[in-house]
């Protein structure tokens, strides 16, 4: 999770994932909202390869960050609570 979208969470996530070595260390999925992450990239003057995805899309590739935005995150929660 990117934390509070109006707090420092998006900036911390973006600055951390701007590090290519860190991005390569795992396959990253962020649950959150695209707008604050986009703003954080502009403020920090960095570019992180974000791809909007759903549960049905391919998993992240090396160096890529998948974003389950708010609507897709709700889909994930609904899916994971099904019996």
Short mmCIF file of C-alpha atoms in Angstrom, two decimals:
data_model
loop_
_atom_site.label_atom_id
_atom_site.label_comp_id
_atom_site.label_asym_id
_atom_site.label_seq_id
_atom_site.Cartn_x
_atom_site.Cartn_y
_atom_site.Cartn_z
CA UNK A 1 0.00 0.00 0.00
CA UNK A 2 1.20 3.50 -0.71
CA UNK A 3 -0.14 4.71 2.63
CA UNK A 4 -2.09 7.92 3.02
CA UNK A 5 -2.46 9.38 -0.48
CA UNK A 6 -2.41 12.90 0.97
CA UNK A 7 0.62 12.26 3.17
CA UNK A 8 4.21 11.34 2.45
CA UNK A 9 3.39 7.76 1.40
CA UNK A 10 3.32 8.29 -2.38
CA UNK A 11 6.61 10.22 -2.33
CA UNK A 12 8.32 7.55 -0.20
CA UNK A 13 7.08 4.77 -2.51
CA UNK A 14 8.16 6.61 -5.66
CA UNK A 15 11.59 7.57 -4.33
CA UNK A 16 12.23 4.01 -3.18
CA UNK A 17 11.05 2.42 -6.43
CA UNK A 18 13.02 4.91 -8.53
CA UNK A 19 16.07 2.87 -7.49
CA UNK A 20 16.56 0.32 -10.29
CA UNK A 21 18.44 -2.05 -7.96
CA UNK A 22 15.54 -2.11 -5.52
CA UNK A 23 13.02 -2.55 -8.34
CA UNK A 24 15.03 -5.51 -9.66
CA UNK A 25 15.06 -7.18 -6.24
CA UNK A 26 11.38 -8.17 -6.36
CA UNK A 27 8.23 -8.01 -8.41
CA UNK A 28 6.40 -4.97 -7.07
CA UNK A 29 2.64 -4.44 -6.79
CA UNK A 30 1.43 -1.19 -5.24
CA UNK A 31 -2.16 -0.77 -4.08
CA UNK A 32 -3.18 2.83 -4.27
CA UNK A 33 -4.18 5.68 -6.54
CA UNK A 34 -2.41 6.79 -9.71
CA UNK A 35 -2.86 10.55 -9.25
CA UNK A 36 -0.77 10.95 -6.06
CA UNK A 37 1.93 8.65 -7.44
CA UNK A 38 2.10 10.67 -10.66
CA UNK A 39 2.37 13.90 -8.67
CA UNK A 40 5.08 12.36 -6.47
CA UNK A 41 7.09 11.48 -9.59
CA UNK A 42 6.90 15.08 -10.79
CA UNK A 43 7.84 16.51 -7.39
CA UNK A 44 10.76 14.08 -6.96
CA UNK A 45 11.76 14.49 -10.62
CA UNK A 46 11.97 10.72 -11.16
CA UNK A 47 10.22 8.25 -13.43
CA UNK A 48 9.02 4.86 -12.18
CA UNK A 49 7.64 2.39 -14.75
CA UNK A 50 4.07 2.01 -13.45
CA UNK A 51 1.55 -0.23 -15.20
CA UNK A 52 -2.12 -0.20 -14.23
CA UNK A 53 -3.35 -3.74 -13.88
CA UNK A 54 -6.19 -5.94 -12.74
CA UNK A 55 -6.07 -9.37 -11.15
CA UNK A 56 -6.45 -10.86 -14.61
CA UNK A 57 -3.42 -9.13 -16.14
CA UNK A 58 0.08 -10.52 -16.33
CA UNK A 59 2.19 -10.19 -13.17
CA UNK A 60 4.91 -7.55 -13.04
CA UNK A 61 8.00 -8.15 -15.12
CA UNK A 62 11.51 -7.46 -13.85
CA UNK A 63 11.96 -3.77 -13.12
CA UNK A 64 8.28 -2.97 -13.59
CA UNK A 65 5.86 -1.81 -10.91
CA UNK A 66 2.22 -2.84 -11.18
CA UNK A 67 -0.37 -0.49 -9.72
CA UNK A 68 -3.69 -1.83 -8.56
CA UNK A 69 -5.51 1.48 -8.39
CA UNK A 70 -8.44 2.02 -6.06
CA UNK A 71 -11.06 0.40 -8.33
CA UNK A 72 -8.82 -2.57 -9.10
CA UNK A 73 -7.89 -2.88 -5.43
CA UNK A 74 -11.57 -3.15 -4.51
CA UNK A 75 -11.85 -5.93 -7.12
CA UNK A 76 -8.94 -7.72 -5.43
CA UNK A 77 -10.53 -7.44 -1.98
CA UNK A 78 -13.86 -8.69 -3.31
CA UNK A 79 -12.10 -11.59 -5.08
CA UNK A 80 -10.05 -12.58 -2.04
CA UNK A 81 -13.09 -12.70 0.24
CA UNK A 82 -15.10 -15.02 -1.98
CA UNK A 83 -15.64 -18.50 -0.62
#
